[in-house]
PDB file of C-alpha atoms in Angstrom:
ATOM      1  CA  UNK A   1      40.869  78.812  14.832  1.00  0.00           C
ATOM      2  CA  UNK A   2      39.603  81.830  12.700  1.00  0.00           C
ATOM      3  CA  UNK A   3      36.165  82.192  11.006  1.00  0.00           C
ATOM      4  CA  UNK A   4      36.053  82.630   7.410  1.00  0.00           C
ATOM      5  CA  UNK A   5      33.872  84.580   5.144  1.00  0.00           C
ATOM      6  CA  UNK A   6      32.214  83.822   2.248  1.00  0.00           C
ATOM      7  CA  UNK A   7      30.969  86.436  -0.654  1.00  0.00           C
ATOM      8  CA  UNK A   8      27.859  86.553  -2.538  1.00  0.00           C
ATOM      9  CA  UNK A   9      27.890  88.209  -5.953  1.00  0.00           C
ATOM     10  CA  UNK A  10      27.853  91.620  -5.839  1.00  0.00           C
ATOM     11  CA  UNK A  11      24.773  93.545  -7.115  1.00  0.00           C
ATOM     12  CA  UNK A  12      25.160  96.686  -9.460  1.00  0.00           C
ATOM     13  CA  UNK A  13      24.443  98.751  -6.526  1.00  0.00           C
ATOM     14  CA  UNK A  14      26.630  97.394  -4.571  1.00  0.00           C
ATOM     15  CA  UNK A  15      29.496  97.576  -7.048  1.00  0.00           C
ATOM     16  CA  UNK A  16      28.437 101.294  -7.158  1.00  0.00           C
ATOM     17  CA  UNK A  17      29.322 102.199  -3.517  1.00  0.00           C
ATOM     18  CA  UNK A  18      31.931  99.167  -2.714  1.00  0.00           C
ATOM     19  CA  UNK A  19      29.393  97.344  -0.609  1.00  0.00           C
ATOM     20  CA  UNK A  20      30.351  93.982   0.441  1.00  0.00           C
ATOM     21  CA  UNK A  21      27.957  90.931   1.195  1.00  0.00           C
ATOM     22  CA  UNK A  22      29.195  88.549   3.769  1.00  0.00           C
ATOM     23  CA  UNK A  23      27.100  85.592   4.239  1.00  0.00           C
ATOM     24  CA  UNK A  24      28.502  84.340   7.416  1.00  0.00           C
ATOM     25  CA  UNK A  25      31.106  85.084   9.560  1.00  0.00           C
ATOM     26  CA  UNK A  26      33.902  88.099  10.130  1.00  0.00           C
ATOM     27  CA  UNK A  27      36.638  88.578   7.619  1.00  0.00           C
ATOM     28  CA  UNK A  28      40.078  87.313   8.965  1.00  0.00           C
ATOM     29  CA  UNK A  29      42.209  89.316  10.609  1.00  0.00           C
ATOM     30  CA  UNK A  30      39.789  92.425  11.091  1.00  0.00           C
ATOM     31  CA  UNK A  31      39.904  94.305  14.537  1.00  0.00           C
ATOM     32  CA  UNK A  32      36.882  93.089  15.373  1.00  0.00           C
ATOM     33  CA  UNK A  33      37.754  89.088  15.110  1.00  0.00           C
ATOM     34  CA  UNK A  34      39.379  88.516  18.703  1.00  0.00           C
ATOM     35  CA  UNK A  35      36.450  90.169  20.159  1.00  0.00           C
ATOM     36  CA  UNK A  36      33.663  88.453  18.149  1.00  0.00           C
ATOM     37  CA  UNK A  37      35.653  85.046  18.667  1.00  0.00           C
ATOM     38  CA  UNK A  38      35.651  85.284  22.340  1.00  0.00           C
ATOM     39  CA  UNK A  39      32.136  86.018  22.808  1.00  0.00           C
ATOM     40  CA  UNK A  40      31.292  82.994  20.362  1.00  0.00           C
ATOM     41  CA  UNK A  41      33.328  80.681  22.613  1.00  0.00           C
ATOM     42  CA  UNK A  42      32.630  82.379  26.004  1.00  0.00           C
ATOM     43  CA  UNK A  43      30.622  79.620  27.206  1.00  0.00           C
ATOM     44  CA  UNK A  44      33.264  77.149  27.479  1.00  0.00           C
ATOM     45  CA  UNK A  45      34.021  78.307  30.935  1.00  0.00           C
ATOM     46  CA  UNK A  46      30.690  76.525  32.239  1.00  0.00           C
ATOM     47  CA  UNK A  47      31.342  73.647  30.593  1.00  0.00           C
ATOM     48  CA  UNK A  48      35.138  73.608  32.293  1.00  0.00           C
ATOM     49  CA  UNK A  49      33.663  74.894  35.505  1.00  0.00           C
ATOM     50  CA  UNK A  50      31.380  72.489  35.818  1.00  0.00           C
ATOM     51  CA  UNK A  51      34.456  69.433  35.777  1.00  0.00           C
ATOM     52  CA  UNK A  52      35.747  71.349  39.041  1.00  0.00           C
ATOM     53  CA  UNK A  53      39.093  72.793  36.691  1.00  0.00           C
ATOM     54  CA  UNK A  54      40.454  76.406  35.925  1.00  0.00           C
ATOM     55  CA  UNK A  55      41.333  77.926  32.885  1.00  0.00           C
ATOM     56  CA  UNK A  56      42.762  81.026  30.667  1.00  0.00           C
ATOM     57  CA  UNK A  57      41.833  81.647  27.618  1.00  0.00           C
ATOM     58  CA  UNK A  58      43.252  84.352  25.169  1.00  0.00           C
ATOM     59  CA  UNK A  59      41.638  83.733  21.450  1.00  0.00           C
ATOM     60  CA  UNK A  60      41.894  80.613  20.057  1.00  0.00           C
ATOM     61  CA  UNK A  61      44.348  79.423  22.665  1.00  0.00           C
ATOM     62  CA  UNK A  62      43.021  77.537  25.885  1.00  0.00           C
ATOM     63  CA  UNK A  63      44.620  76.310  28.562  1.00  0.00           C
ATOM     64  CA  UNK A  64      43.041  73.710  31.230  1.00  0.00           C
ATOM     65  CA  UNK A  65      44.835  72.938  34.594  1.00  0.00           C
ATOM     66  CA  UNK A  66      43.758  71.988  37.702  1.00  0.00           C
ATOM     67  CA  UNK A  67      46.012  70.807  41.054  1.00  0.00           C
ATOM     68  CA  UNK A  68      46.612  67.003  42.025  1.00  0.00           C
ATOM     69  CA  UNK A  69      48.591  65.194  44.826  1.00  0.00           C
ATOM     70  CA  UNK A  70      51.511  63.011  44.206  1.00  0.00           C
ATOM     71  CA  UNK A  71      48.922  60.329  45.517  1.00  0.00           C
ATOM     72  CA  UNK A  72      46.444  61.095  43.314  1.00  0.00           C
ATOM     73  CA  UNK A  73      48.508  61.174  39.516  1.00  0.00           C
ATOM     74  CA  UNK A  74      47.174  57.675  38.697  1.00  0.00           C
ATOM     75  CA  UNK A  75      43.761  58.930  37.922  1.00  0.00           C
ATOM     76  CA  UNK A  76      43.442  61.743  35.805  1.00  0.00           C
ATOM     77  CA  UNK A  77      40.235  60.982  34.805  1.00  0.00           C
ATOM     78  CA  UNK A  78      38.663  64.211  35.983  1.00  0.00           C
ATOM     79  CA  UNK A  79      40.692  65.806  33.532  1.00  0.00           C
ATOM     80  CA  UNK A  80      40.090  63.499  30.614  1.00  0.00           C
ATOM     81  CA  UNK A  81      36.366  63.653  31.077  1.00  0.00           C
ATOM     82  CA  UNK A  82      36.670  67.610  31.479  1.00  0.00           C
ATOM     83  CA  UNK A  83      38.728  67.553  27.940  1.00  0.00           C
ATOM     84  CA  UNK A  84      35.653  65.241  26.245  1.00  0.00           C
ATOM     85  CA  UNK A  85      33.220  67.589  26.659  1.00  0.00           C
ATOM     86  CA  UNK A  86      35.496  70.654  25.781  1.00  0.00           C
ATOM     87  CA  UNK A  87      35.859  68.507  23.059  1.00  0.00           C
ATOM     88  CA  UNK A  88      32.229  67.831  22.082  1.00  0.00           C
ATOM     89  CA  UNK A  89      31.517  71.650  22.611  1.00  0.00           C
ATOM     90  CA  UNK A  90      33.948  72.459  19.667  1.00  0.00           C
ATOM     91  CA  UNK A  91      32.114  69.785  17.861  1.00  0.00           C
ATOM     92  CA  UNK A  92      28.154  71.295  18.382  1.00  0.00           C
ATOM     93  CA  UNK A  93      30.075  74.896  17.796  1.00  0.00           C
ATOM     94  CA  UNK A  94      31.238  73.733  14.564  1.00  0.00           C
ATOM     95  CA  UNK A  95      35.211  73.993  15.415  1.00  0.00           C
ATOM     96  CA  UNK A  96      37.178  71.683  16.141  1.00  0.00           C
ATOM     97  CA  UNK A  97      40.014  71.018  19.026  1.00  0.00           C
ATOM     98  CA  UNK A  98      43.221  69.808  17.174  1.00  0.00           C
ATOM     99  CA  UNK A  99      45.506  67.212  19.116  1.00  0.00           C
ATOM    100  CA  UNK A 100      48.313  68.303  17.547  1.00  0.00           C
ATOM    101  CA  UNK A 101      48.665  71.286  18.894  1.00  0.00           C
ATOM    102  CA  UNK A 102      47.559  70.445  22.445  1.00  0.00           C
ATOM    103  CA  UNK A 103      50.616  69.680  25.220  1.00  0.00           C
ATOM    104  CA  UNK A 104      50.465  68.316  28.736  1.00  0.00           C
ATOM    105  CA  UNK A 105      52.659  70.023  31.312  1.00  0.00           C
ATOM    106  CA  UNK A 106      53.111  68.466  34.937  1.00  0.00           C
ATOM    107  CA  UNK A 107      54.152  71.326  37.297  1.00  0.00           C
ATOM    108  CA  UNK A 108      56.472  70.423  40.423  1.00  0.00           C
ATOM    109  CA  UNK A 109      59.842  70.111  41.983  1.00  0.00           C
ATOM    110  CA  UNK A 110      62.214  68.529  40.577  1.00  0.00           C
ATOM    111  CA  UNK A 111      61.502  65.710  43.565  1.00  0.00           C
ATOM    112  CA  UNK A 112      58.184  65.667  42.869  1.00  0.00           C
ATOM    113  CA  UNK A 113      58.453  65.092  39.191  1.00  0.00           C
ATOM    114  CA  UNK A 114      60.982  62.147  39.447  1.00  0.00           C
ATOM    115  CA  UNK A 115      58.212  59.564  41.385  1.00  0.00           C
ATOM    116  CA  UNK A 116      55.660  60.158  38.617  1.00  0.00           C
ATOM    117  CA  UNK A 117      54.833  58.120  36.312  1.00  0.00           C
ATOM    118  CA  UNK A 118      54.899  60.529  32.957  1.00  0.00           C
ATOM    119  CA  UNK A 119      54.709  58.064  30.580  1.00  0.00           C
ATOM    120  CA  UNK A 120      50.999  57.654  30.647  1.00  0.00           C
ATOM    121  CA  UNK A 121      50.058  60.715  29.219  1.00  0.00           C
ATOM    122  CA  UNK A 122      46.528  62.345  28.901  1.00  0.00           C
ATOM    123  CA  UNK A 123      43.857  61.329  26.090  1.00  0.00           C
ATOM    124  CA  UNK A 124      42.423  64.540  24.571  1.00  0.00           C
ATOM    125  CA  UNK A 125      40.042  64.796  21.140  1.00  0.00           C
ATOM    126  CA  UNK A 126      40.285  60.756  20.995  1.00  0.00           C
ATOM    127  CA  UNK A 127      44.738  61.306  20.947  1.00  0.00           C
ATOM    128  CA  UNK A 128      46.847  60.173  23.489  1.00  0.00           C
ATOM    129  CA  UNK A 129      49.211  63.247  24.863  1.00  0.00           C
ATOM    130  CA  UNK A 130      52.177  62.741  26.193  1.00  0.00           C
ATOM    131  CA  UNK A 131      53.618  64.552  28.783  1.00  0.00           C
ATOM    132  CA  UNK A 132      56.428  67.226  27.837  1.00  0.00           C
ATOM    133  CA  UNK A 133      58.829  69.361  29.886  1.00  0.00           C
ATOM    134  CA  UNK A 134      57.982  72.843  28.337  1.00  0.00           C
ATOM    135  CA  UNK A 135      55.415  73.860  26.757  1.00  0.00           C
ATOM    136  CA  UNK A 136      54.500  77.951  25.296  1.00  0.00           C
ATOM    137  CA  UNK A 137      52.092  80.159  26.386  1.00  0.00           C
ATOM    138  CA  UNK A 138      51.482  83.544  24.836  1.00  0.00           C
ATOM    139  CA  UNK A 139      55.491  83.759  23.821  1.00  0.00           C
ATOM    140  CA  UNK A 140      56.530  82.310  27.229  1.00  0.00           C
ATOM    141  CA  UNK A 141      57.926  79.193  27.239  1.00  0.00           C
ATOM    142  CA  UNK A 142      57.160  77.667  31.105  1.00  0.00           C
ATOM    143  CA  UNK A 143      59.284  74.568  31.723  1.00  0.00           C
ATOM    144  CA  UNK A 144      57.570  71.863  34.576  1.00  0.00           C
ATOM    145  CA  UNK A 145      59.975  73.215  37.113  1.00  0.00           C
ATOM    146  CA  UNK A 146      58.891  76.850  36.687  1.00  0.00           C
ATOM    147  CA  UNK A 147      62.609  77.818  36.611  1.00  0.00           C
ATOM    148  CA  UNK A 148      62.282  79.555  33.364  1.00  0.00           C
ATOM    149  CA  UNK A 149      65.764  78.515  31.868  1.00  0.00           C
ATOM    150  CA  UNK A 150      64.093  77.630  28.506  1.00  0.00           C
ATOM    151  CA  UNK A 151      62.356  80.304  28.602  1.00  0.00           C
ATOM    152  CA  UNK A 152      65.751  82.675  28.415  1.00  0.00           C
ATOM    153  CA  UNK A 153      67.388  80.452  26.104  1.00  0.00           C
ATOM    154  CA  UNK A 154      64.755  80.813  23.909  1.00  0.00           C
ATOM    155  CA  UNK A 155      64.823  85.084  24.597  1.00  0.00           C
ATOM    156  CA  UNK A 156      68.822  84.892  24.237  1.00  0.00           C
ATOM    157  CA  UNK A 157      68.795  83.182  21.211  1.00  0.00           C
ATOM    158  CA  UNK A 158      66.164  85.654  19.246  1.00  0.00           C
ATOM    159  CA  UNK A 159      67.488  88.772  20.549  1.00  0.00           C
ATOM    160  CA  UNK A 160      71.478  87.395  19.128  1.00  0.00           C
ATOM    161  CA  UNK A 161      70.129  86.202  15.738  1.00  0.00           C
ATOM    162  CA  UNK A 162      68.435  90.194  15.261  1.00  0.00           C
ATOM    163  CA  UNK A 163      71.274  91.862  16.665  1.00  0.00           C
ATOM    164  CA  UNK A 164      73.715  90.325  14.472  1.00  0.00           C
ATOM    165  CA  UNK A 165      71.410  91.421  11.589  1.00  0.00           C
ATOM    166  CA  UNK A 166      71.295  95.156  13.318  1.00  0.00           C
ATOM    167  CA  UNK A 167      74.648  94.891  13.473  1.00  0.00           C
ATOM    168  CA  UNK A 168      75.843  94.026   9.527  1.00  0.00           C
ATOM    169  CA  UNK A 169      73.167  97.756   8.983  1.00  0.00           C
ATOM    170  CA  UNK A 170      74.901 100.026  11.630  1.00  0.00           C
ATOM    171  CA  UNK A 171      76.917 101.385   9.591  1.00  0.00           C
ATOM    172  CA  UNK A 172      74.745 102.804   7.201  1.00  0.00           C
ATOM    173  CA  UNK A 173      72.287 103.891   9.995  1.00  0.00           C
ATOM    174  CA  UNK A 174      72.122 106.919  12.359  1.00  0.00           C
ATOM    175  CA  UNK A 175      72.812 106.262  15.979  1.00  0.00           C
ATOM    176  CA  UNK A 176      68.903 107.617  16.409  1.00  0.00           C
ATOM    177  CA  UNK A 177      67.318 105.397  13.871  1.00  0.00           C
ATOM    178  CA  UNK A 178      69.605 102.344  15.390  1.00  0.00           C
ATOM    179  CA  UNK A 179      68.311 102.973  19.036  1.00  0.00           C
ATOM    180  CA  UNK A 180      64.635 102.893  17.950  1.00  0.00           C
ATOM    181  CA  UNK A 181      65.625  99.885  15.853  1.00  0.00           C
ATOM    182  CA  UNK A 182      67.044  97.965  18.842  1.00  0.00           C
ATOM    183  CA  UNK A 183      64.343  99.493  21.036  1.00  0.00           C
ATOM    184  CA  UNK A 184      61.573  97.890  19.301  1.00  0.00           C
ATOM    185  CA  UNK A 185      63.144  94.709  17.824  1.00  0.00           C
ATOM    186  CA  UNK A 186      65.444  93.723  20.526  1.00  0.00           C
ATOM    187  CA  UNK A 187      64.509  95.799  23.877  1.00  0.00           C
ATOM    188  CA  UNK A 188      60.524  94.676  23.234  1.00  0.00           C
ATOM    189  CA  UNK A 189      61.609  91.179  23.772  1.00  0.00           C
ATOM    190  CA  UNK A 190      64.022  91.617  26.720  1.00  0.00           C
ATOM    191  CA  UNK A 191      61.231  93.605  28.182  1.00  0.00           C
ATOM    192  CA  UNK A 192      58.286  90.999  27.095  1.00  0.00           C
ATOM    193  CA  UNK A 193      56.370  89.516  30.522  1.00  0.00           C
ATOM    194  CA  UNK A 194      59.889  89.764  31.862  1.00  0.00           C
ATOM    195  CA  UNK A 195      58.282  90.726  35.265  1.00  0.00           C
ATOM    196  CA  UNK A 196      57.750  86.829  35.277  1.00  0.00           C
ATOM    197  CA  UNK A 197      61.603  86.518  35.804  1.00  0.00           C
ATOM    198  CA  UNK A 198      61.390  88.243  39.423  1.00  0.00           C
ATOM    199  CA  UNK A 199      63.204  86.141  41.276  1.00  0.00           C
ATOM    200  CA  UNK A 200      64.722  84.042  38.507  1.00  0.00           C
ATOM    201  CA  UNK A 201      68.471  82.444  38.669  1.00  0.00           C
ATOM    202  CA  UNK A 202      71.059  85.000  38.662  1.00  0.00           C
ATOM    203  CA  UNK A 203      72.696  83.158  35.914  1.00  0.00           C
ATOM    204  CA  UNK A 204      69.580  83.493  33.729  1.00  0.00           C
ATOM    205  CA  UNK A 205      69.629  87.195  34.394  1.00  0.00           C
ATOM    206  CA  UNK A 206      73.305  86.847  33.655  1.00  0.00           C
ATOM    207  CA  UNK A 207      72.658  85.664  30.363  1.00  0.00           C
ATOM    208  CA  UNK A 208      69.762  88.643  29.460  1.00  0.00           C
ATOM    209  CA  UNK A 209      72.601  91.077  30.760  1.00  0.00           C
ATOM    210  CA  UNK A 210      74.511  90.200  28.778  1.00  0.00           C
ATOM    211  CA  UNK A 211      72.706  90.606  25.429  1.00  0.00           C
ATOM    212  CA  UNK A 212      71.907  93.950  27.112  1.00  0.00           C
ATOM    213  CA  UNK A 213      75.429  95.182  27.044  1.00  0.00           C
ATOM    214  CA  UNK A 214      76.125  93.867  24.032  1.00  0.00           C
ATOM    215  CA  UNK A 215      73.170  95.721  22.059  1.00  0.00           C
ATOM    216  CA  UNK A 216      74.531  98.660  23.517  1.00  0.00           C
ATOM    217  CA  UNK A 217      78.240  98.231  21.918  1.00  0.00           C
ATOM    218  CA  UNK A 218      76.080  97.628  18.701  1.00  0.00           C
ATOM    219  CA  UNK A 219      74.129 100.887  18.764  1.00  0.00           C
ATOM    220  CA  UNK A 220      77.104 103.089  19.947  1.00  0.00           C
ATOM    221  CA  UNK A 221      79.533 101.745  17.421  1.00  0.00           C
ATOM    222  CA  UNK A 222      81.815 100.739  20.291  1.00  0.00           C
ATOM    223  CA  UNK A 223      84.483  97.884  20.673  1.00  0.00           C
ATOM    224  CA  UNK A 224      83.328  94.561  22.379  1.00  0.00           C
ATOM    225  CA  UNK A 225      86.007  95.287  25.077  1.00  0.00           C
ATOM    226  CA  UNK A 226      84.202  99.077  25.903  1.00  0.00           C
ATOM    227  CA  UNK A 227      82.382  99.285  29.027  1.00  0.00           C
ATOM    228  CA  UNK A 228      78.964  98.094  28.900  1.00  0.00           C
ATOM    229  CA  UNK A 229      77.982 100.134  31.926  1.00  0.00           C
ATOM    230  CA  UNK A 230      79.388 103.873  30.495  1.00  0.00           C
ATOM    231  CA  UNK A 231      76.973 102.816  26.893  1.00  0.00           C
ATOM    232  CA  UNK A 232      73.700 102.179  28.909  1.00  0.00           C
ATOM    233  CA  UNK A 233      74.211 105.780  30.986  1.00  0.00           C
ATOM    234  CA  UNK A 234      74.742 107.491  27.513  1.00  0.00           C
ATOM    235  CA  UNK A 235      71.379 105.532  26.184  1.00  0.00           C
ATOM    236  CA  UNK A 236      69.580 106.314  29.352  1.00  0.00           C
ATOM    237  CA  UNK A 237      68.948 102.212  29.414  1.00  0.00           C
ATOM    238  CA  UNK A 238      68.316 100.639  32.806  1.00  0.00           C
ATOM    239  CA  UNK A 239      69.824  97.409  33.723  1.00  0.00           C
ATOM    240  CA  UNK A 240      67.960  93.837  33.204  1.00  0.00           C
ATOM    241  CA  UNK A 241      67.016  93.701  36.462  1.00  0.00           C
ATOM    242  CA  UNK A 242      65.747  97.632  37.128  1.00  0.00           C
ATOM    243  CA  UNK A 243      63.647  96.808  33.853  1.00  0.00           C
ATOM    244  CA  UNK A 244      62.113  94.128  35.783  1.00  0.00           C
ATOM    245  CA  UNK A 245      61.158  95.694  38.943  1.00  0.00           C
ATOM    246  CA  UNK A 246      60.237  98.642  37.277  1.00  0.00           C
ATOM    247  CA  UNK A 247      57.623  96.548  35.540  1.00  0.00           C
ATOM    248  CA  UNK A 248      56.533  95.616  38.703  1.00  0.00           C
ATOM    249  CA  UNK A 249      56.053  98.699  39.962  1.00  0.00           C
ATOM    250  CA  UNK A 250      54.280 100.024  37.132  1.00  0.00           C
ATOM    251  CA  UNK A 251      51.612  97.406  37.271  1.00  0.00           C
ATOM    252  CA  UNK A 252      51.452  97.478  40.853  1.00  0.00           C
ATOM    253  CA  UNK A 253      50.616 101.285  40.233  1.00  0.00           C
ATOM    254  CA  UNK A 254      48.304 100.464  37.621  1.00  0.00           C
ATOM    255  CA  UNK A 255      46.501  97.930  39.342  1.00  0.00           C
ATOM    256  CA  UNK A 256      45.800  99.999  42.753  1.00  0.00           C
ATOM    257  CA  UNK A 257      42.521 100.815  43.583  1.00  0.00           C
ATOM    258  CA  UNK A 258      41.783 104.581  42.912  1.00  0.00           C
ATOM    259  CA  UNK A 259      41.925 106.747  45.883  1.00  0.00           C
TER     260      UNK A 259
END
């Protein structure tokens, strides 16, 4: 949801010196739209709070969840009453909350998940919602068993589909220009929120490695039977895993209180 402007006609003066009028409203995509967007909607939180759930909210997307017993599925009216007035708060605000764009997610254990009832779904905005197993958040997909195996399909699947492209271009690139290539294209989304992957499957790390060594055969010009491990010492490139606790550890350092 952005806010559009609208333009009066420009005066002489203000065809002199470039001036322009906006009657309402911030131009989209200016710096300043996030930040002006938030503090228009920043009241939403008492109207969630006040329906006993929790939320995050980056922008225009907002995410509602709250924690239920097995016991307790069958009535999710709590929820549906909390998304009603989220609902008629977009209304008085003049936006609107599209259904087709909202997903439920139920969170559990496999166990868990198999003696509910998902078919009922959630109404939201006047729409019924069905229940799904994944949904994305901020460029992370979370699946309902939290095992994040969509997630690195997902991750796999970009990173192959640019490095192929890198790959068709190497030869007409230095091995400098290549690393900052696959740096920024393909490193930037091994190394996106990947500190959410502590603890993962090793075959989903596996799978991340191995797109890893692979880039590196790609940059260095190598043969697909060279040793991965040899490439990422001459690139200075930790492995998968190092990248992730080194995340870690860098926000754990950030975060510390100062001394």
């Amino acid at each position: 949801m952005l806010l559009k402007s609208t333009h009066r006609p420009l005066s002489e003066q203000q065809r002199r010196y470039k001036m322009y009028a906006l009657a309402s409203g911030d131009p989209q995509g200016s710096v300043l739209g996030p930040l002006l967007f938030a503090m228009y909607v920043s009241e939403i939180c008492d109207v969630i709070h006040f329906h006993a759930a929790q939320y995050h909210q980056y922008a225009d997307d907002l995410v509602i969840y709250l924690s239920l017993v097995p016991s307790a599925f069958g009535d999710l009216s709590s929820l549906v009453d909390c998304s009603d007035a989220v609902s008629a708060w977009f209304l008085r605000n003049a936006l609107l909350l599209n259904p087709d764009k909202t997903k439920a997610v139920l969170f559990g254990t496999r166990q868990r998940l198999s003696s509910l009832n998902t078919g009922v779904g959630v109404r939201v905005a006047g729409s019924v919602i069905q229940f799904t197993d994944a949904a994305k958040l901020l460029g992370v997909t979370l699946d309902s068993t939290v095992t994040f195996d969509q997630h690195t399909t997902n991750v796999v699947r970009a990173c192959t589909y640019h490095m192929h492209a890198l790959r068709h271009i190497r030869p007409l690139l230095t091995t400098d220009a290549t690393k900052t290539i696959a740096s920024a294209i393909i490193g930037a989304r091994l190394d996106y929120c990947n500190s959410l992957l502590y603890g993962s499957s090793a075959r989903n790390l596996d799978r991340l490695q191995k797109v890893q060594n692979q880039l590196t055969r790609v940059v260095l010009q190598l043969p697909w039977s060279a040793s991965a491990t040899d490439a990422r010492l001459q690139l200075h490139w930790l492995l998968v895993t190092q990248r992730i606790v080194f995340k870690i550890a860098s926000i754990t350092y950030r975060a510390r209180p100062s001394l």
